[in-house]
Short mmCIF file of C-alpha atoms and ligand atoms in Angstrom, two decimals:
data_model
loop_
_atom_site.label_atom_id
_atom_site.label_comp_id
_atom_site.label_asym_id
_atom_site.label_seq_id
_atom_site.Cartn_x
_atom_site.Cartn_y
_atom_site.Cartn_z
CA MET A 73 37.46 10.16 3.16
CA LYS A 74 34.71 10.77 0.62
CA GLN A 75 31.23 10.74 2.11
CA ILE A 76 28.86 8.16 0.70
CA LEU A 77 25.31 9.51 0.78
CA LEU A 78 22.02 7.64 0.80
CA SER A 79 20.67 8.78 -2.57
CA THR A 80 21.84 11.75 -4.62
CA PRO A 81 20.74 13.36 -7.90
CA HIS A 82 22.10 11.71 -11.04
CA MET A 83 21.78 13.79 -14.19
CA GLY A 84 21.85 12.33 -17.68
CA SER A 85 23.18 13.93 -20.84
CA SER A 86 20.18 15.92 -22.08
CA GLU A 87 18.84 17.78 -19.01
CA LEU A 88 21.09 20.78 -19.54
CA GLU A 89 20.08 21.12 -23.19
CA PHE A 90 16.41 21.29 -22.20
CA VAL A 91 17.22 23.87 -19.52
CA GLN A 92 19.22 25.87 -22.05
CA GLU A 93 16.27 25.78 -24.43
CA ALA A 94 14.08 27.22 -21.68
CA PHE A 95 16.56 30.07 -21.25
CA GLU A 96 16.90 30.71 -24.98
CA THR A 97 13.14 30.91 -25.47
CA ASN A 98 12.69 32.81 -22.18
CA TRP A 99 10.14 30.34 -20.85
CA ILE A 100 11.29 30.94 -17.26
CA ALA A 101 7.86 30.51 -15.69
CA PRO A 102 5.57 27.88 -14.16
CA VAL A 103 4.12 27.35 -17.62
CA GLY A 104 5.64 26.59 -21.03
CA PRO A 105 6.39 23.93 -23.62
CA HIS A 106 8.59 21.78 -21.35
CA VAL A 107 5.76 21.51 -18.82
CA ASP A 108 3.35 20.27 -21.50
CA ALA A 109 5.93 17.91 -23.01
CA PHE A 110 6.98 16.56 -19.60
CA GLU A 111 3.36 15.70 -18.83
CA GLN A 112 2.91 13.93 -22.16
CA GLU A 113 6.18 12.04 -21.93
CA PHE A 114 5.40 11.06 -18.36
CA CYS A 115 2.12 9.54 -19.58
CA GLN A 116 4.00 7.58 -22.25
CA VAL A 117 6.48 6.21 -19.72
CA THR A 118 3.93 5.26 -17.04
CA GLY A 119 0.88 4.47 -19.13
CA ALA A 120 -1.09 7.17 -17.30
CA ARG A 121 -3.93 8.78 -19.28
CA HIS A 122 -3.52 12.41 -18.14
CA ALA A 123 -0.93 14.17 -15.98
CA ALA A 124 -0.44 17.54 -14.29
CA ALA A 125 3.09 18.62 -13.34
CA VAL A 126 3.28 20.37 -9.97
CA SER A 127 5.87 21.78 -7.59
CA SER A 128 6.13 18.71 -5.32
CA GLY A 129 4.71 15.30 -4.57
CA THR A 130 3.20 16.78 -1.43
CA ALA A 131 1.36 19.41 -3.51
CA ALA A 132 0.09 16.64 -5.81
CA LEU A 133 -1.29 14.76 -2.80
CA HIS A 134 -2.90 17.90 -1.41
CA LEU A 135 -4.67 18.45 -4.73
CA ALA A 136 -5.58 14.76 -5.08
CA LEU A 137 -7.29 14.66 -1.69
CA GLN A 138 -9.23 17.79 -2.50
CA LEU A 139 -10.23 16.47 -5.94
CA VAL A 140 -11.78 13.33 -4.46
CA GLY A 141 -13.75 15.48 -2.04
CA VAL A 142 -11.86 15.22 1.26
CA GLU A 143 -13.00 17.99 3.58
CA TYR A 144 -12.65 19.25 7.11
CA GLY A 145 -13.48 16.55 9.66
CA ASP A 146 -13.40 13.64 7.18
CA GLU A 147 -11.38 10.52 7.85
CA VAL A 148 -8.81 9.17 5.38
CA PHE A 149 -7.27 5.69 5.67
CA CYS A 150 -3.53 5.80 5.03
CA SER A 151 -0.48 3.51 5.12
CA THR A 152 1.38 3.97 8.40
CA LEU A 153 4.85 2.95 7.21
CA THR A 154 5.77 5.99 5.15
CA PHE A 155 7.26 9.46 5.08
CA ALA A 156 5.21 12.17 6.83
CA ALA A 157 4.54 13.84 3.46
CA THR A 158 1.93 11.14 2.75
CA ALA A 159 -0.27 12.23 5.64
CA ASN A 160 0.56 15.93 6.04
CA PRO A 161 -1.82 16.99 3.24
CA ILE A 162 -4.65 15.11 4.98
CA ALA A 163 -4.00 17.40 7.93
CA TYR A 164 -3.80 20.51 5.67
CA LEU A 165 -7.44 19.87 4.81
CA GLY A 166 -8.45 19.45 8.43
CA ALA A 167 -9.19 15.78 7.81
CA LYS A 168 -8.04 12.96 10.09
CA PRO A 169 -5.73 10.15 8.99
CA VAL A 170 -6.43 6.64 10.23
CA PHE A 171 -3.26 4.60 9.88
CA ILE A 172 -3.14 1.04 8.58
CA ASP A 173 -0.36 -1.46 9.13
CA SER A 174 1.91 -3.11 6.57
CA ASP A 175 2.18 -6.74 5.60
CA ARG A 176 5.48 -8.57 5.86
CA THR A 177 5.78 -9.69 2.27
CA THR A 178 5.58 -6.24 0.66
CA TRP A 179 6.19 -3.90 3.65
CA ASN A 180 3.19 -2.06 2.15
CA LEU A 181 -0.42 -1.62 3.23
CA ASN A 182 -1.97 -4.93 4.31
CA PRO A 183 -5.01 -5.55 2.04
CA ASP A 184 -6.68 -7.91 4.54
CA LEU A 185 -6.53 -5.32 7.30
CA LEU A 186 -7.97 -2.72 4.93
CA ARG A 187 -10.82 -5.01 3.87
CA GLU A 188 -11.70 -5.86 7.48
CA ALA A 189 -11.50 -2.22 8.56
CA LEU A 190 -13.79 -1.07 5.71
CA PHE A 191 -16.24 -3.89 6.46
CA HIS A 192 -16.39 -2.82 10.10
CA ARG A 193 -16.71 0.87 9.22
CA ALA A 194 -19.51 0.17 6.74
CA ARG A 195 -21.44 -1.64 9.47
CA ILE A 196 -21.24 1.29 11.84
CA GLY A 197 -21.88 3.78 9.02
CA LYS A 198 -18.51 5.52 9.32
CA LEU A 199 -16.65 4.88 6.08
CA PRO A 200 -13.56 7.01 5.32
CA LYS A 201 -13.69 9.58 2.53
CA ALA A 202 -10.61 8.14 0.76
CA VAL A 203 -7.78 5.62 1.05
CA VAL A 204 -4.15 6.59 0.44
CA VAL A 205 -1.87 3.65 -0.34
CA VAL A 206 1.91 4.09 -0.44
CA HIS A 207 4.27 2.16 -2.71
CA LEU A 208 7.29 2.04 -0.48
CA TYR A 209 11.01 2.06 -1.30
CA GLY A 210 10.46 1.22 -4.97
CA GLN A 211 7.99 -1.61 -4.47
CA SER A 212 4.33 -1.58 -5.41
CA ALA A 213 1.71 -2.47 -2.84
CA ASP A 214 -0.60 -5.38 -3.74
CA ILE A 215 -2.99 -3.13 -5.63
CA ASP A 216 -5.74 -5.52 -6.86
CA PRO A 217 -7.18 -6.55 -3.48
CA ILE A 218 -6.81 -2.97 -2.22
CA LEU A 219 -8.73 -1.62 -5.23
CA GLU A 220 -11.36 -4.32 -4.86
CA ALA A 221 -11.97 -3.41 -1.23
CA CYS A 222 -12.23 0.29 -2.14
CA HIS A 223 -14.60 -0.41 -5.06
CA GLN A 224 -16.86 -2.48 -2.85
CA TYR A 225 -17.60 0.58 -0.72
CA ASP A 226 -17.17 3.13 -3.50
CA ILE A 227 -14.21 4.82 -1.83
CA PRO A 228 -11.63 6.58 -4.01
CA LEU A 229 -8.09 5.19 -3.88
CA ILE A 230 -5.17 7.62 -4.08
CA GLU A 231 -1.79 6.07 -4.83
CA ASP A 232 1.32 7.67 -3.37
CA ALA A 233 3.92 6.38 -5.84
CA ALA A 234 6.49 9.04 -4.86
CA GLU A 235 9.10 6.35 -4.18
CA SER A 236 8.15 3.90 -6.89
CA LEU A 237 8.37 5.47 -10.34
CA GLY A 238 9.79 2.80 -12.65
CA ALA A 239 8.41 -0.16 -10.67
CA THR A 240 5.75 -2.52 -12.01
CA TYR A 241 2.65 -4.22 -10.67
CA LYS A 242 1.55 -7.06 -12.97
CA GLY A 243 3.43 -5.32 -15.77
CA ARG A 244 2.02 -1.83 -15.25
CA SER A 245 3.12 1.25 -13.31
CA PRO A 246 1.98 1.66 -9.74
CA GLY A 247 0.23 5.03 -9.58
CA ILE A 248 -2.11 4.49 -12.54
CA PHE A 249 -4.57 2.07 -10.92
CA GLY A 250 -6.36 4.24 -8.38
CA ARG A 251 -8.61 7.23 -8.99
CA ILE A 252 -5.54 9.50 -8.71
CA GLY A 253 -1.83 8.73 -8.46
CA ILE A 254 1.05 10.98 -7.47
CA TYR A 255 4.83 10.93 -7.98
CA SER A 256 7.72 12.99 -6.62
CA PHE A 257 10.86 14.38 -8.24
CA ASN A 258 12.54 15.51 -5.05
CA GLY A 259 16.33 15.43 -4.92
CA ASN A 260 16.68 11.94 -3.51
CA LYS A 261 14.03 10.19 -5.63
CA ILE A 262 14.90 7.87 -8.51
CA ILE A 263 14.73 10.78 -10.93
CA THR A 264 14.65 14.40 -9.86
CA THR A 265 13.86 17.91 -11.02
CA SER A 266 15.42 19.23 -7.77
CA GLY A 267 11.84 19.51 -6.55
CA GLY A 268 8.65 18.59 -8.35
CA GLY A 269 5.73 16.24 -8.55
CA MET A 270 3.13 14.77 -10.88
CA LEU A 271 -0.56 13.99 -10.50
CA VAL A 272 -2.05 11.38 -12.85
CA CYS A 273 -5.65 10.40 -13.48
CA GLU A 274 -7.90 8.78 -16.09
CA GLU A 275 -10.46 11.59 -15.94
CA PRO A 276 -9.55 14.69 -17.97
CA GLU A 277 -11.92 16.91 -15.93
CA LEU A 278 -10.12 16.05 -12.70
CA VAL A 279 -6.71 16.83 -14.19
CA ALA A 280 -8.03 20.10 -15.58
CA LYS A 281 -9.33 20.88 -12.09
CA ALA A 282 -5.89 20.05 -10.65
CA ARG A 283 -4.25 22.55 -13.02
CA PHE A 284 -6.91 25.13 -12.17
CA LEU A 285 -6.37 24.77 -8.41
CA ALA A 286 -2.58 24.71 -8.90
CA THR A 287 -2.67 28.12 -10.62
CA GLN A 288 -4.63 30.10 -8.00
CA ALA A 289 -8.08 28.98 -9.22
CA ARG A 290 -8.61 31.75 -11.74
CA ASP A 291 -12.05 31.85 -13.32
CA ALA A 292 -12.30 32.35 -17.09
CA ALA A 293 -12.30 36.16 -16.92
CA PRO A 294 -9.69 38.71 -18.03
CA HIS A 295 -9.85 40.56 -14.72
CA TYR A 296 -8.54 37.81 -12.43
CA GLN A 297 -11.75 36.65 -10.86
CA HIS A 298 -11.78 33.92 -8.21
CA SER A 299 -14.66 31.88 -6.85
CA GLN A 300 -12.50 29.37 -4.98
CA ILE A 301 -9.29 29.25 -2.98
CA GLY A 302 -6.37 28.11 -5.13
CA TYR A 303 -2.67 27.36 -4.77
CA ASN A 304 0.59 28.23 -6.47
CA TYR A 305 1.57 24.64 -7.19
CA ARG A 306 2.55 24.49 -10.88
CA LEU A 307 5.98 23.15 -11.90
CA SER A 308 8.49 25.58 -13.41
CA ASN A 309 9.20 25.19 -17.13
CA VAL A 310 12.94 25.17 -16.30
CA LEU A 311 12.51 22.24 -13.92
CA ALA A 312 10.21 20.43 -16.35
CA GLY A 313 13.18 20.57 -18.75
CA ILE A 314 15.28 18.69 -16.19
CA GLY A 315 12.43 16.21 -15.81
CA ARG A 316 12.30 15.53 -19.55
CA GLY A 317 15.99 14.69 -19.54
CA GLN A 318 15.63 12.51 -16.45
CA LEU A 319 12.71 10.54 -17.93
CA ARG A 320 15.00 9.49 -20.78
CA VAL A 321 17.33 7.73 -18.35
CA LEU A 322 14.72 6.31 -15.97
CA SER A 323 15.17 2.69 -17.06
CA GLU A 324 18.96 3.00 -16.63
CA ARG A 325 18.43 4.41 -13.15
CA VAL A 326 16.19 1.48 -12.24
CA ALA A 327 18.78 -0.97 -13.55
CA ALA A 328 21.58 0.72 -11.57
CA ARG A 329 19.60 0.64 -8.32
CA ARG A 330 18.67 -2.98 -8.84
CA ARG A 331 22.34 -3.72 -9.47
CA ASN A 332 23.26 -2.05 -6.15
CA PHE A 333 20.76 -4.34 -4.49
CA GLU A 334 22.18 -7.46 -6.17
CA ILE A 335 25.71 -6.56 -5.06
CA TYR A 336 24.63 -5.89 -1.48
CA ALA A 337 22.48 -9.01 -1.36
CA SER A 338 25.15 -11.34 -2.66
CA ALA A 339 27.83 -9.90 -0.35
CA LEU A 340 25.76 -9.51 2.82
CA GLY A 341 22.85 -11.89 2.38
CA ASN A 342 24.63 -14.74 4.15
CA LEU A 343 25.59 -12.80 7.25
CA PRO A 344 23.58 -14.04 10.22
CA GLY A 345 20.65 -11.83 11.23
CA ILE A 346 20.37 -9.91 7.95
CA LYS A 347 17.25 -10.09 5.79
CA PHE A 348 16.67 -7.92 2.74
CA MET A 349 13.30 -6.37 1.93
CA PRO A 350 11.50 -9.10 -0.05
CA GLU A 351 10.53 -8.49 -3.67
CA ALA A 352 6.88 -9.36 -4.14
CA THR A 353 6.08 -11.85 -6.90
CA PHE A 354 3.47 -9.62 -8.57
CA GLY A 355 5.93 -7.16 -10.05
CA LYS A 356 9.35 -5.65 -10.29
CA ALA A 357 10.73 -3.35 -7.60
CA THR A 358 13.15 -0.56 -8.48
CA ARG A 359 15.08 -0.98 -5.22
CA TRP A 360 14.96 2.79 -4.94
CA LEU A 361 16.58 2.18 -1.57
CA THR A 362 18.16 -1.11 -0.57
CA CYS A 363 16.52 -1.92 2.77
CA LEU A 364 17.25 -4.70 5.19
CA THR A 365 16.27 -5.77 8.66
CA ILE A 366 18.73 -6.73 11.36
CA ASP A 367 18.23 -9.27 14.10
CA PRO A 368 20.67 -7.86 16.68
CA GLU A 369 21.12 -11.17 18.53
CA ALA A 370 22.21 -13.00 15.42
CA PHE A 371 24.15 -10.16 13.79
CA GLY A 372 25.91 -8.90 16.90
CA ALA A 373 24.85 -5.26 16.61
CA ASN A 374 21.52 -3.52 16.43
CA ARG A 375 20.28 -1.19 13.72
CA GLU A 376 21.30 1.97 15.54
CA GLN A 377 24.79 0.70 16.40
CA ILE A 378 25.28 -0.17 12.73
CA ARG A 379 24.00 3.22 11.58
CA LEU A 380 26.33 5.10 13.94
CA THR A 381 29.36 2.98 13.04
CA LEU A 382 28.70 3.57 9.34
CA ALA A 383 28.32 7.30 10.01
CA GLU A 384 31.75 7.36 11.68
CA GLN A 385 33.13 6.07 8.39
CA GLN A 386 31.34 8.76 6.37
CA ILE A 387 28.65 6.37 5.17
CA GLU A 388 25.09 7.64 5.40
CA SER A 389 22.38 5.10 6.17
CA ARG A 390 18.89 5.68 7.52
CA PRO A 391 16.39 3.82 9.67
CA VAL A 392 13.28 2.59 7.86
CA TRP A 393 10.49 5.20 8.17
CA LYS A 394 9.15 5.66 11.66
CA PRO A 395 5.48 4.63 11.37
CA LEU A 396 3.18 7.63 11.31
CA HIS A 397 0.99 6.27 14.12
CA ARG A 398 4.09 6.55 16.32
CA GLN A 399 4.88 10.14 15.32
CA PRO A 400 4.21 12.71 18.05
CA VAL A 401 2.33 14.94 15.61
CA PHE A 402 -0.16 12.14 14.81
CA ALA A 403 -0.37 10.78 18.37
CA GLU A 404 -4.13 11.44 18.57
CA CYS A 405 -4.90 9.55 15.37
CA GLN A 406 -6.38 6.09 15.25
CA SER A 407 -4.28 3.19 14.04
CA ILE A 408 -5.43 -0.18 12.74
CA GLY A 409 -2.72 -2.68 13.64
CA GLY A 410 0.79 -1.28 13.55
CA GLU A 411 3.02 -3.98 15.01
CA VAL A 412 4.51 -4.98 11.65
CA ALA A 413 5.45 -1.41 10.77
CA GLU A 414 6.88 -0.89 14.27
CA ASP A 415 8.99 -4.01 13.93
CA LEU A 416 10.27 -2.94 10.49
CA PHE A 417 11.15 0.48 11.92
CA GLU A 418 12.88 -1.05 14.94
CA HIS A 419 15.07 -3.36 12.86
CA GLY A 420 15.12 -1.79 9.40
CA LEU A 421 17.98 0.11 7.79
CA CYS A 422 18.35 1.71 4.34
CA LEU A 423 21.83 1.52 2.78
CA PRO A 424 23.35 4.01 0.32
CA SER A 425 21.48 3.32 -2.90
CA GLY A 426 22.14 6.05 -5.46
CA SER A 427 22.33 5.10 -9.12
CA ASN A 428 25.66 6.95 -9.27
CA LEU A 429 27.46 4.89 -6.59
CA SER A 430 30.72 3.36 -7.80
CA THR A 431 31.74 -0.24 -7.24
CA GLU A 432 34.32 1.07 -4.76
CA ASP A 433 31.58 2.92 -2.84
CA LEU A 434 29.53 -0.26 -2.62
CA GLU A 435 32.58 -2.23 -1.52
CA ARG A 436 33.29 0.29 1.23
CA VAL A 437 29.75 -0.11 2.57
CA ILE A 438 29.97 -3.89 2.34
CA ASP A 439 33.37 -4.05 4.06
CA ALA A 440 32.09 -1.79 6.83
CA MET A 441 29.03 -3.99 7.39
CA VAL A 442 31.15 -7.16 7.48
CA ALA A 443 33.60 -5.54 9.90
CA ILE A 444 30.75 -4.49 12.23
CA HIS A 445 29.51 -8.07 12.29
CA HIS A 446 32.99 -9.44 13.06
CA GLN A 447 33.81 -6.87 15.72
CA LYS A 448 30.52 -6.76 17.57
CA GLY A 449 29.28 -10.23 16.88
CA ALA A 450 30.86 -13.68 17.03
C1 PLP B 205 9.12 12.04 -1.16
C2 PLP B 205 7.80 11.54 -0.75
C3 PLP B 205 6.66 12.34 -0.81
C4 PLP B 205 6.68 13.82 -1.03
O1 PLP B 205 7.22 14.22 -2.21
P1 PLP B 205 7.84 15.72 -2.29
O2 PLP B 205 8.06 15.88 -3.75
O3 PLP B 205 9.11 15.68 -1.50
O4 PLP B 205 6.86 16.66 -1.74
C5 PLP B 205 5.43 11.77 -0.52
N1 PLP B 205 5.33 10.49 -0.17
C6 PLP B 205 6.41 9.68 -0.08
C7 PLP B 205 6.20 8.26 0.30
C8 PLP B 205 7.68 10.18 -0.33
O5 PLP B 205 8.75 9.39 -0.19
#
């Protein structure tokens, strides 16, 4: 039986030509015309002002935190319901994440909790150095109230839009609202360069600084002089070629993932105990992953029983992210709320969601889910 995976790369028709061009011109380096063009085209697609292509979304976050001034011992507020890569770079800098719970309607950072937490921190004179908001599973967080709260205390907002390229918030791309936004092109994201990331920002000086830090922080001297510690974080010109091809099919990829969601929702939405991740009214989600929550009493099986039964049938599914405040590595960190994220983790499952799934693949997943309900439930 063919294995159905959660989310796999889906190349279009022009990626290979761009890669070939890189070979023919011998631009096999972390610099070159595809890198420049990928940055420009990325700005056109997202509406970002300036962009720097880097080797991963994690690298982009690491640079972003540094660019807004996060240092050793600082605190950074951060969504708790996310992949560890959101918070790891906070730890790279020796800063401390403080995790903030989700709200039920978006599954993303709860703006009210953030506002209250900042108000309280301002009163005791302990404001965080930055806020990192995640746009989860293809859906934007409610950016306006989050930005407003950050502006009130003059705290830079970093947007982790790694999972939400192609989504909208009030008609615009999540990732371009905060001081800095980041995206990922890892293998399972909506478009991929195998590995890669992008940092976007309105301020040209900050993006120039990002490129400087990403290329070992070389001073303007012929003899390789350095006055700061830098990184080797630039994206390869070969991979930027893949990215240029992928950008051309982004809207098709969004449509295909939304179609997966529609098919799942119409086939499974009426089963007792199943609720799909809601789509917030302020924008359009990409449905990067189709996520649902399961009430085990009503459905007849819990999330883990479903996941294991699907796995026996060669169908990969995955629990919703384990909240970072519950991760052993962040056990010492403070958390503001957390019950909503814990509940979503406890009951939440992500179904196979690739843009290259066939109708037969989707039917196999649907039939398996229905069979689990009939066998274990009723
Ligand atoms: C994938 C991901 C990242 C990291 O991106 P990489 O390119 O894999 O380093 C960061 N944050 C979130 C929410 C992600 O899903």
